[in-house]
PDB file of C-alpha atoms in Angstrom:
ATOM      1  CA  MET A   1      17.169   7.214-118.651  1.00 36.00           C
ATOM      2  CA  GLU A   2      17.426   6.403-122.313  1.00 41.00           C
ATOM      3  CA  LEU A   3      14.070   6.857-124.097  1.00 38.00           C
ATOM      4  CA  PRO A   4      12.746   4.434-126.750  1.00 39.00           C
ATOM      5  CA  ILE A   5      13.688   5.511-130.250  1.00 37.00           C
ATOM      6  CA  GLN A   6       9.964   5.989-131.240  1.00 42.00           C
ATOM      7  CA  THR A   7       9.718   8.971-128.944  1.00 42.00           C
ATOM      8  CA  GLY A   8      12.639  10.868-130.502  1.00 48.00           C
ATOM      9  CA  SER A   9      10.928  13.021-133.113  1.00 66.00           C
ATOM     10  CA  LEU A  10       8.057  14.191-130.886  1.00 78.00           C
ATOM     11  CA  LEU A  11      10.273  14.983-127.877  1.00 78.00           C
ATOM     12  CA  ILE A  12      12.759  16.824-130.182  1.00 76.00           C
ATOM     13  CA  ARG A  13       9.846  18.904-131.608  1.00 82.00           C
ATOM     14  CA  MET A  14       8.700  19.722-128.067  1.00 86.00           C
ATOM     15  CA  GLN A  15      12.170  20.758-127.052  1.00 84.00           C
ATOM     16  CA  ASN A  16      12.695  22.906-130.132  1.00 84.00           C
ATOM     17  CA  CYS A  17       9.490  24.795-129.548  1.00 87.00           C
ATOM     18  CA  GLN A  18      10.142  25.453-125.898  1.00 88.00           C
ATOM     19  CA  GLN A  19      12.012  28.734-126.322  1.00 87.00           C
ATOM     20  CA  GLN A  20       9.283  30.119-128.581  1.00 90.00           C
ATOM     21  CA  LEU A  21       6.397  29.626-126.211  1.00 92.00           C
ATOM     22  CA  PRO A  22       4.579  32.229-124.174  1.00 92.00           C
ATOM     23  CA  ALA A  23       5.005  31.971-120.445  1.00 93.00           C
ATOM     24  CA  ALA A  24       1.944  29.764-119.601  1.00 93.00           C
ATOM     25  CA  LEU A  25       2.530  27.443-122.533  1.00 94.00           C
ATOM     26  CA  ALA A  26       6.249  27.138-121.631  1.00 93.00           C
ATOM     27  CA  LYS A  27       5.178  25.868-118.216  1.00 94.00           C
ATOM     28  CA  VAL A  28       3.137  23.153-119.873  1.00 94.00           C
ATOM     29  CA  GLY A  29       6.078  22.231-122.128  1.00 92.00           C
ATOM     30  CA  ALA A  30       8.584  22.261-119.312  1.00 93.00           C
ATOM     31  CA  TRP A  31       6.435  19.859-117.233  1.00 93.00           C
ATOM     32  CA  ALA A  32       5.775  17.592-120.257  1.00 90.00           C
ATOM     33  CA  LEU A  33       9.449  17.377-121.132  1.00 88.00           C
ATOM     34  CA  ALA A  34      10.397  16.721-117.497  1.00 87.00           C
ATOM     35  CA  TYR A  35       7.707  13.982-117.132  1.00 86.00           C
ATOM     36  CA  PRO A  36       6.855  12.608-120.625  1.00 83.00           C
ATOM     37  CA  PHE A  37       5.682   9.245-119.341  1.00 78.00           C
ATOM     38  CA  ARG A  38       3.280  10.785-116.835  1.00 83.00           C
ATOM     39  CA  THR A  39       2.057  13.406-119.355  1.00 87.00           C
ATOM     40  CA  ALA A  40       1.014  10.664-121.709  1.00 84.00           C
ATOM     41  CA  THR A  41      -1.324   9.231-119.032  1.00 82.00           C
ATOM     42  CA  LEU A  42      -2.814  12.422-117.696  1.00 87.00           C
ATOM     43  CA  LYS A  43      -6.212  13.922-118.526  1.00 91.00           C
ATOM     44  CA  ILE A  44      -6.184  17.557-119.663  1.00 94.00           C
ATOM     45  CA  GLY A  45      -7.291  18.853-116.241  1.00 93.00           C
ATOM     46  CA  GLU A  46      -4.676  16.791-114.443  1.00 93.00           C
ATOM     47  CA  LEU A  47      -1.917  18.105-116.695  1.00 94.00           C
ATOM     48  CA  ALA A  48      -3.130  21.691-116.209  1.00 94.00           C
ATOM     49  CA  ALA A  49      -3.068  21.238-112.385  1.00 95.00           C
ATOM     50  CA  ALA A  50       0.346  19.670-112.497  1.00 94.00           C
ATOM     51  CA  ALA A  51       1.775  22.507-114.600  1.00 93.00           C
ATOM     52  CA  GLU A  52      -0.172  25.136-112.671  1.00 95.00           C
ATOM     53  CA  VAL A  53      -1.881  26.593-115.733  1.00 94.00           C
ATOM     54  CA  SER A  54      -5.365  26.697-117.176  1.00 95.00           C
ATOM     55  CA  VAL A  55      -6.981  23.938-119.283  1.00 95.00           C
ATOM     56  CA  ALA A  56      -7.063  26.449-122.133  1.00 95.00           C
ATOM     57  CA  SER A  57      -3.270  26.848-121.965  1.00 95.00           C
ATOM     58  CA  VAL A  58      -2.777  23.065-122.250  1.00 95.00           C
ATOM     59  CA  ASN A  59      -4.989  23.030-125.379  1.00 94.00           C
ATOM     60  CA  ARG A  60      -3.064  26.004-126.768  1.00 94.00           C
ATOM     61  CA  TYR A  61       0.226  24.209-126.138  1.00 94.00           C
ATOM     62  CA  ALA A  62      -1.023  21.236-128.133  1.00 93.00           C
ATOM     63  CA  ARG A  63      -2.098  23.450-130.980  1.00 93.00           C
ATOM     64  CA  PHE A  64       1.231  25.171-130.979  1.00 92.00           C
ATOM     65  CA  LEU A  65       2.801  21.774-131.707  1.00 90.00           C
ATOM     66  CA  GLY A  66       0.450  21.290-134.656  1.00 89.00           C
ATOM     67  CA  TYR A  67      -2.352  19.252-133.103  1.00 91.00           C
ATOM     68  CA  ASP A  68      -6.094  20.062-133.150  1.00 92.00           C
ATOM     69  CA  GLY A  69      -6.047  19.917-129.343  1.00 91.00           C
ATOM     70  CA  TYR A  70      -4.805  18.040-126.316  1.00 93.00           C
ATOM     71  CA  PRO A  71      -6.502  14.743-127.038  1.00 92.00           C
ATOM     72  CA  GLU A  72      -4.595  14.369-130.292  1.00 91.00           C
ATOM     73  CA  PHE A  73      -1.292  15.396-128.672  1.00 91.00           C
ATOM     74  CA  ARG A  74      -1.833  12.911-125.818  1.00 89.00           C
ATOM     75  CA  GLU A  75      -2.753  10.166-128.256  1.00 87.00           C
ATOM     76  CA  ASP A  76       0.444  10.769-130.211  1.00 86.00           C
ATOM     77  CA  LEU A  77       2.562  10.826-127.076  1.00 84.00           C
ATOM     78  CA  LEU A  78       0.923   7.566-125.911  1.00 79.00           C
ATOM     79  CA  ARG A  79       1.664   5.975-129.328  1.00 76.00           C
ATOM     80  CA  ALA A  80       5.286   7.143-129.076  1.00 72.00           C
ATOM     81  CA  PHE A  81       5.662   5.432-125.742  1.00 70.00           C
ATOM     82  CA  GLU A  82       3.582   2.375-126.687  1.00 66.00           C
ATOM     83  CA  SER A  83       6.418  -0.062-126.423  1.00 58.00           C
ATOM     84  CA  THR A  84       7.405   1.356-123.062  1.00 61.00           C
ATOM     85  CA  PHE A  85       3.868   1.300-121.563  1.00 59.00           C
ATOM     86  CA  ALA A  86       3.035  -2.157-123.025  1.00 59.00           C
ATOM     87  CA  PRO A  87       4.605  -4.165-120.132  1.00 58.00           C
ATOM     88  CA  VAL A  88       2.783  -1.876-117.614  1.00 59.00           C
ATOM     89  CA  GLU A  89      -0.525  -2.624-119.198  1.00 60.00           C
ATOM     90  CA  LYS A  90       0.265  -6.400-119.417  1.00 62.00           C
ATOM     91  CA  LEU A  91       1.245  -6.363-115.736  1.00 61.00           C
ATOM     92  CA  ARG A  92      -1.957  -4.582-114.798  1.00 64.00           C
ATOM     93  CA  VAL A  93      -4.025  -7.285-116.501  1.00 65.00           C
ATOM     94  CA  ALA A  94      -1.945  -9.983-114.765  1.00 65.00           C
ATOM     95  CA  VAL A  95      -2.396  -8.402-111.363  1.00 64.00           C
ATOM     96  CA  GLN A  96      -6.204  -8.303-111.827  1.00 71.00           C
ATOM     97  CA  ARG A  97      -6.402 -12.027-112.609  1.00 72.00           C
ATOM     98  CA  ASP A  98      -7.116 -14.491-109.805  1.00 75.00           C
ATOM     99  CA  THR A  99      -4.163 -16.795-110.660  1.00 77.00           C
ATOM    100  CA  SER A 100      -1.659 -18.618-108.526  1.00 84.00           C
ATOM    101  CA  ASN A 101       2.104 -17.866-108.691  1.00 83.00           C
ATOM    102  CA  ALA A 102       2.710 -21.394-109.992  1.00 90.00           C
ATOM    103  CA  GLU A 103       0.226 -20.796-112.826  1.00 85.00           C
ATOM    104  CA  ILE A 104       1.870 -17.496-113.714  1.00 82.00           C
ATOM    105  CA  MET A 105       5.276 -19.234-113.772  1.00 86.00           C
ATOM    106  CA  ARG A 106       3.807 -22.039-115.916  1.00 88.00           C
ATOM    107  CA  GLU A 107       2.386 -19.545-118.379  1.00 84.00           C
ATOM    108  CA  SER A 108       5.811 -17.845-118.642  1.00 85.00           C
ATOM    109  CA  LEU A 109       7.469 -21.169-119.396  1.00 89.00           C
ATOM    110  CA  VAL A 110       4.877 -22.023-122.032  1.00 88.00           C
ATOM    111  CA  ASN A 111       5.446 -18.520-123.488  1.00 85.00           C
ATOM    112  CA  ASP A 112       9.199 -19.174-123.686  1.00 89.00           C
ATOM    113  CA  ALA A 113       8.712 -22.601-125.217  1.00 92.00           C
ATOM    114  CA  GLY A 114       6.780 -20.804-127.926  1.00 89.00           C
ATOM    115  CA  ASN A 115       9.621 -18.339-128.383  1.00 90.00           C
ATOM    116  CA  ILE A 116      12.019 -21.147-129.030  1.00 93.00           C
ATOM    117  CA  THR A 117       9.628 -22.698-131.507  1.00 93.00           C
ATOM    118  CA  ARG A 118       9.247 -19.352-133.168  1.00 91.00           C
ATOM    119  CA  THR A 119      13.028 -18.988-133.294  1.00 94.00           C
ATOM    120  CA  MET A 120      13.323 -22.320-135.144  1.00 93.00           C
ATOM    121  CA  GLU A 121      10.684 -21.130-137.579  1.00 92.00           C
ATOM    122  CA  LEU A 122      12.504 -17.934-138.270  1.00 93.00           C
ATOM    123  CA  LEU A 123      15.810 -19.661-139.147  1.00 92.00           C
ATOM    124  CA  GLN A 124      16.883 -18.997-142.718  1.00 93.00           C
ATOM    125  CA  PRO A 125      19.597 -21.467-143.979  1.00 93.00           C
ATOM    126  CA  GLU A 126      21.397 -18.855-146.109  1.00 95.00           C
ATOM    127  CA  GLN A 127      21.589 -16.403-143.201  1.00 95.00           C
ATOM    128  CA  CYS A 128      22.870 -19.128-140.866  1.00 95.00           C
ATOM    129  CA  GLU A 129      25.607 -20.069-143.396  1.00 96.00           C
ATOM    130  CA  ALA A 130      26.526 -16.414-143.897  1.00 96.00           C
ATOM    131  CA  ALA A 131      26.731 -15.734-140.134  1.00 97.00           C
ATOM    132  CA  ILE A 132      29.059 -18.694-139.525  1.00 96.00           C
ATOM    133  CA  ARG A 133      31.234 -17.576-142.490  1.00 95.00           C
ATOM    134  CA  LEU A 134      31.465 -13.964-141.131  1.00 97.00           C
ATOM    135  CA  ILE A 135      32.483 -15.228-137.674  1.00 96.00           C
ATOM    136  CA  ARG A 136      35.123 -17.562-139.048  1.00 93.00           C
ATOM    137  CA  GLU A 137      36.537 -14.919-141.313  1.00 94.00           C
ATOM    138  CA  ALA A 138      36.609 -12.064-138.792  1.00 94.00           C
ATOM    139  CA  GLY A 139      39.891 -10.753-137.413  1.00 90.00           C
ATOM    140  CA  ARG A 140      38.111  -9.795-134.211  1.00 95.00           C
ATOM    141  CA  VAL A 141      34.523 -10.183-132.950  1.00 97.00           C
ATOM    142  CA  VAL A 142      32.736  -7.677-130.693  1.00 96.00           C
ATOM    143  CA  ALA A 143      29.505  -8.674-128.882  1.00 96.00           C
ATOM    144  CA  LEU A 144      27.370  -5.536-128.512  1.00 95.00           C
ATOM    145  CA  GLY A 145      24.391  -5.328-126.201  1.00 93.00           C
ATOM    146  CA  LEU A 146      22.913  -2.791-123.807  1.00 91.00           C
ATOM    147  CA  GLY A 147      20.256  -3.082-121.081  1.00 86.00           C
ATOM    148  CA  ASP A 148      18.868  -6.600-120.863  1.00 85.00           C
ATOM    149  CA  SER A 149      20.860  -7.484-124.036  1.00 91.00           C
ATOM    150  CA  ALA A 150      24.133  -6.811-122.174  1.00 91.00           C
ATOM    151  CA  TYR A 151      23.811 -10.119-120.365  1.00 93.00           C
ATOM    152  CA  LEU A 152      23.205 -11.787-123.659  1.00 95.00           C
ATOM    153  CA  ALA A 153      26.274 -10.107-125.153  1.00 95.00           C
ATOM    154  CA  LEU A 154      28.389 -11.442-122.281  1.00 94.00           C
ATOM    155  CA  PHE A 155      26.950 -14.906-122.858  1.00 96.00           C
ATOM    156  CA  LEU A 156      27.586 -14.659-126.625  1.00 97.00           C
ATOM    157  CA  ALA A 157      31.247 -13.695-126.024  1.00 95.00           C
ATOM    158  CA  ASP A 158      31.692 -16.700-123.736  1.00 94.00           C
ATOM    159  CA  VAL A 159      30.008 -19.074-126.305  1.00 94.00           C
ATOM    160  CA  LEU A 160      32.251 -17.729-129.123  1.00 94.00           C
ATOM    161  CA  GLU A 161      35.513 -17.668-127.187  1.00 90.00           C
ATOM    162  CA  PRO A 162      36.576 -21.311-128.048  1.00 87.00           C
ATOM    163  CA  TYR A 163      36.104 -20.683-131.777  1.00 86.00           C
ATOM    164  CA  VAL A 164      37.320 -17.148-132.299  1.00 88.00           C
ATOM    165  CA  ASP A 165      40.873 -15.913-131.871  1.00 87.00           C
ATOM    166  CA  HIS A 166      39.825 -12.587-130.407  1.00 92.00           C
ATOM    167  CA  VAL A 167      36.394 -11.820-129.004  1.00 92.00           C
ATOM    168  CA  ARG A 168      35.378  -9.108-126.551  1.00 90.00           C
ATOM    169  CA  GLU A 169      32.138  -7.554-125.394  1.00 89.00           C
ATOM    170  CA  ALA A 170      30.874  -3.947-125.495  1.00 88.00           C
ATOM    171  CA  ILE A 171      28.090  -3.716-122.883  1.00 85.00           C
ATOM    172  CA  GLU A 172      28.358  -0.354-120.982  1.00 76.00           C
ATOM    173  CA  PHE A 173      28.369  -1.885-117.501  1.00 74.00           C
ATOM    174  CA  ALA A 174      31.331   0.501-116.877  1.00 65.00           C
ATOM    175  CA  GLY A 175      29.691   3.393-118.739  1.00 73.00           C
ATOM    176  CA  THR A 176      29.246   4.870-122.212  1.00 81.00           C
ATOM    177  CA  GLU A 177      32.785   6.310-122.363  1.00 83.00           C
ATOM    178  CA  ARG A 178      34.379   2.885-121.941  1.00 84.00           C
ATOM    179  CA  THR A 179      32.183   1.352-124.589  1.00 86.00           C
ATOM    180  CA  ILE A 180      32.870   4.090-127.130  1.00 88.00           C
ATOM    181  CA  ARG A 181      36.596   3.789-126.382  1.00 87.00           C
ATOM    182  CA  ARG A 182      36.453   0.120-127.043  1.00 87.00           C
ATOM    183  CA  LEU A 183      34.433   0.592-130.227  1.00 91.00           C
ATOM    184  CA  MET A 184      36.826   3.184-131.569  1.00 91.00           C
ATOM    185  CA  THR A 185      39.388   0.336-131.969  1.00 91.00           C
ATOM    186  CA  VAL A 186      37.086  -1.448-134.451  1.00 93.00           C
ATOM    187  CA  ARG A 187      38.574  -1.620-137.935  1.00 94.00           C
ATOM    188  CA  PRO A 188      37.930  -3.234-141.282  1.00 96.00           C
ATOM    189  CA  GLY A 189      38.035  -7.025-141.028  1.00 95.00           C
ATOM    190  CA  ASP A 190      36.329  -6.974-137.604  1.00 96.00           C
ATOM    191  CA  LEU A 191      32.769  -8.202-136.942  1.00 97.00           C
ATOM    192  CA  VAL A 192      30.245  -6.689-134.544  1.00 97.00           C
ATOM    193  CA  ILE A 193      27.356  -8.904-133.433  1.00 97.00           C
ATOM    194  CA  ALA A 194      24.651  -6.539-132.104  1.00 96.00           C
ATOM    195  CA  ILE A 195      21.849  -7.793-129.870  1.00 96.00           C
ATOM    196  CA  THR A 196      18.604  -5.914-129.214  1.00 93.00           C
ATOM    197  CA  SER A 197      14.926  -6.645-128.663  1.00 91.00           C
ATOM    198  CA  PRO A 198      11.985  -4.568-127.425  1.00 84.00           C
ATOM    199  CA  ARG A 199      12.469  -2.139-125.821  1.00 79.00           C
ATOM    200  CA  TYR A 200      15.143  -1.215-128.437  1.00 85.00           C
ATOM    201  CA  SER A 201      18.026   0.929-127.230  1.00 85.00           C
ATOM    202  CA  ARG A 202      18.859   3.987-129.308  1.00 85.00           C
ATOM    203  CA  ARG A 203      22.494   3.775-128.072  1.00 89.00           C
ATOM    204  CA  THR A 204      22.854   0.268-129.524  1.00 92.00           C
ATOM    205  CA  ILE A 205      21.900   1.669-132.933  1.00 92.00           C
ATOM    206  CA  GLU A 206      24.316   4.563-132.587  1.00 91.00           C
ATOM    207  CA  HIS A 207      27.166   2.230-131.501  1.00 94.00           C
ATOM    208  CA  LEU A 208      26.476  -0.099-134.419  1.00 95.00           C
ATOM    209  CA  GLN A 209      26.445   2.816-136.875  1.00 94.00           C
ATOM    210  CA  LEU A 210      29.844   3.890-135.532  1.00 94.00           C
ATOM    211  CA  CYS A 211      31.260   0.376-136.140  1.00 95.00           C
ATOM    212  CA  ARG A 212      29.862   0.360-139.666  1.00 96.00           C
ATOM    213  CA  GLU A 213      31.438   3.703-140.375  1.00 95.00           C
ATOM    214  CA  ARG A 214      34.752   2.254-139.198  1.00 95.00           C
ATOM    215  CA  GLY A 215      34.450  -0.567-141.756  1.00 96.00           C
ATOM    216  CA  ALA A 216      33.285  -3.466-139.637  1.00 96.00           C
ATOM    217  CA  LYS A 217      30.904  -6.149-140.765  1.00 97.00           C
ATOM    218  CA  ALA A 218      27.790  -6.697-138.653  1.00 97.00           C
ATOM    219  CA  ILE A 219      25.433  -9.446-137.603  1.00 98.00           C
ATOM    220  CA  ALA A 220      22.091  -8.573-136.005  1.00 97.00           C
ATOM    221  CA  LEU A 221      20.543 -10.811-133.409  1.00 97.00           C
ATOM    222  CA  THR A 222      17.058  -9.421-132.861  1.00 95.00           C
ATOM    223  CA  ASP A 223      13.362 -10.265-132.889  1.00 92.00           C
ATOM    224  CA  ALA A 224      11.797  -8.940-136.069  1.00 90.00           C
ATOM    225  CA  PRO A 225      12.575  -7.829-139.649  1.00 91.00           C
ATOM    226  CA  ASP A 226      11.596  -4.211-138.767  1.00 87.00           C
ATOM    227  CA  SER A 227      13.980  -4.087-135.801  1.00 90.00           C
ATOM    228  CA  PRO A 228      16.021  -0.849-136.085  1.00 91.00           C
ATOM    229  CA  ILE A 229      19.369  -2.665-136.300  1.00 93.00           C
ATOM    230  CA  VAL A 230      18.425  -4.802-139.254  1.00 94.00           C
ATOM    231  CA  PRO A 231      19.276  -2.155-141.945  1.00 94.00           C
ATOM    232  CA  LEU A 232      22.753  -1.826-140.394  1.00 95.00           C
ATOM    233  CA  ALA A 233      23.557  -5.597-140.574  1.00 96.00           C
ATOM    234  CA  ASP A 234      25.126  -7.772-143.220  1.00 97.00           C
ATOM    235  CA  VAL A 235      23.311 -10.799-141.831  1.00 97.00           C
ATOM    236  CA  THR A 236      20.222 -11.023-139.513  1.00 96.00           C
ATOM    237  CA  LEU A 237      19.274 -13.919-137.271  1.00 96.00           C
ATOM    238  CA  LEU A 238      15.796 -13.573-135.684  1.00 96.00           C
ATOM    239  CA  ALA A 239      14.421 -15.048-132.447  1.00 94.00           C
ATOM    240  CA  GLY A 240      11.088 -15.058-130.709  1.00 92.00           C
ATOM    241  CA  ALA A 241      11.055 -12.495-127.937  1.00 89.00           C
ATOM    242  CA  ASP A 242       7.292 -12.173-126.908  1.00 83.00           C
ATOM    243  CA  HIS A 243       6.159 -12.284-123.334  1.00 79.00           C
ATOM    244  CA  GLY A 244       2.802 -12.055-121.603  1.00 73.00           C
ATOM    245  CA  VAL A 245       3.941  -9.666-118.882  1.00 70.00           C
ATOM    246  CA  ARG A 246       7.450  -8.478-119.504  1.00 74.00           C
ATOM    247  CA  HIS A 247       8.415  -6.105-122.328  1.00 74.00           C
ATOM    248  CA  SER A 248      10.249  -9.010-124.028  1.00 81.00           C
ATOM    249  CA  SER A 249      11.851 -12.371-123.215  1.00 88.00           C
ATOM    250  CA  PRO A 250      15.532 -13.192-123.770  1.00 91.00           C
ATOM    251  CA  THR A 251      14.923 -16.939-123.982  1.00 93.00           C
ATOM    252  CA  GLY A 252      14.672 -17.186-127.740  1.00 94.00           C
ATOM    253  CA  LEU A 253      17.802 -15.081-128.243  1.00 96.00           C
ATOM    254  CA  MET A 254      19.719 -17.157-125.698  1.00 96.00           C
ATOM    255  CA  ALA A 255      18.682 -20.343-127.439  1.00 96.00           C
ATOM    256  CA  LEU A 256      19.740 -18.757-130.786  1.00 97.00           C
ATOM    257  CA  ILE A 257      23.186 -17.984-129.290  1.00 97.00           C
ATOM    258  CA  VAL A 258      23.580 -21.553-128.094  1.00 96.00           C
ATOM    259  CA  ALA A 259      22.586 -22.758-131.541  1.00 96.00           C
ATOM    260  CA  LEU A 260      25.064 -20.474-133.158  1.00 96.00           C
ATOM    261  CA  GLY A 261      27.833 -21.783-130.871  1.00 94.00           C
ATOM    262  CA  THR A 262      26.810 -25.379-131.659  1.00 92.00           C
ATOM    263  CA  ALA A 263      27.110 -24.766-135.352  1.00 93.00           C
ATOM    264  CA  LEU A 264      30.529 -23.143-134.836  1.00 91.00           C
ATOM    265  CA  SER A 265      31.738 -26.068-132.803  1.00 87.00           C
ATOM    266  CA  ARG A 266      31.504 -28.444-135.744  1.00 82.00           C
ATOM    267  CA  SER A 267      32.686 -26.065-138.459  1.00 70.00           C
ATOM    268  CA  GLY A 268      36.331 -25.771-137.326  1.00 66.00           C
ATOM    269  CA  PRO A 269      39.238 -27.728-138.914  1.00 65.00           C
ATOM    270  CA  ASP A 270      39.757 -29.911-135.795  1.00 64.00           C
ATOM    271  CA  SER A 271      36.636 -29.445-133.777  1.00 60.00           C
ATOM    272  CA  VAL A 272      36.591 -32.960-132.253  1.00 64.00           C
ATOM    273  CA  GLY A 273      40.276 -32.761-131.275  1.00 63.00           C
ATOM    274  CA  GLN A 274      39.810 -29.366-129.632  1.00 67.00           C
ATOM    275  CA  ALA A 275      36.736 -30.605-127.693  1.00 63.00           C
ATOM    276  CA  ALA A 276      38.607 -33.632-126.466  1.00 66.00           C
ATOM    277  CA  ASP A 277      41.567 -31.555-125.356  1.00 70.00           C
ATOM    278  CA  VAL A 278      39.344 -29.244-123.344  1.00 69.00           C
ATOM    279  CA  ALA A 279      37.503 -32.193-121.761  1.00 71.00           C
ATOM    280  CA  GLU A 280      40.833 -33.783-120.765  1.00 73.00           C
ATOM    281  CA  ARG A 281      42.138 -30.622-119.220  1.00 74.00           C
ATOM    282  CA  ILE A 282      39.070 -29.798-117.169  1.00 77.00           C
ATOM    283  CA  LEU A 283      38.522 -33.361-116.021  1.00 77.00           C
ATOM    284  CA  PRO A 284      40.474 -33.011-112.748  1.00 80.00           C
ATOM    285  CA  TYR A 285      38.136 -30.151-111.719  1.00 80.00           C
ATOM    286  CA  LEU A 286      34.839 -31.994-112.340  1.00 79.00           C
ATOM    287  CA  HIS A 287      32.682 -33.963-109.924  1.00 78.00           C
ATOM    288  CA  VAL A 288      32.169 -37.142-111.910  1.00 73.00           C
ATOM    289  CA  VAL A 289      29.501 -39.726-110.832  1.00 73.00           C
ATOM    290  CA  PRO A 290      29.891 -43.197-112.410  1.00 71.00           C
ATOM    291  CA  LYS A 291      26.793 -44.286-114.199  1.00 67.00           C
ATOM    292  CA  SER A 292      26.549 -47.475-112.093  1.00 61.00           C
ATOM    293  CA  THR A 293      25.997 -45.401-108.900  1.00 55.00           C
ATOM    294  CA  ARG A 294      23.244 -43.171-110.285  1.00 55.00           C
ATOM    295  CA  GLN A 295      19.694 -43.660-109.152  1.00 58.00           C
ATOM    296  CA  PRO A 296      17.355 -44.878-111.845  1.00 56.00           C
ATOM    297  CA  GLU A 297      15.134 -42.271-113.343  1.00 55.00           C
TER     298      GLU A 297
END
């Protein structure tokens, strides 16, 4: 399991201290490193029992890491995993409500309608123009997304395909090795469009850094100006991604991708002619209902 990027410094500190600990404290550290999520939710006595040590040993472990005691360590660990635990807490609240399934679904739809509105509010004309220009000028385009964003990257590649000579996706469905091998072919003149939203993937950031080191331009499709991929991008397009129960919603980003494809469709040298040619060629495979036979709305 890939941990959220916020947890990195604390877990690395815990790992680095492990070899220096006395036996009892090492048992606490080993258990906490093996089960960091659970450690963040346990009371001191519960952690002591789980690690089979005394309460005093748990406190000494926290002090060894530089905290005044276990409460401060636990609070820091909770804060590090805040984005991970947030959907759990939201779900707990939702489960406790006496609400029908239809109402829950309606609230989710209202939430996503708000995300699309938020996406429209976040559009910056100069960033939109720059994004279209980068896509049009790119020798090749790579759509990068992991986790939930992998499906968005696939969708993005499909949307871009009619307007880009060479587009491919890097999504890790077949493993990290395949993705890295694909990204190692990136060169100057190529464009990487990276997609991520909470919970942000550390590997997405690492892959985008690799592409920048290899000379590629980058567009970030993400949810906020402080998203970790923004500093690595030449252009950033933002979308609403909040959700009342889930860790985030992809609806705003999907709508943004559709909007990006729409802008591309009219920016080509013969966009109308190309669209007409596609329509003509797929017509034999479509089920066409004449308007005169349709039922009135």
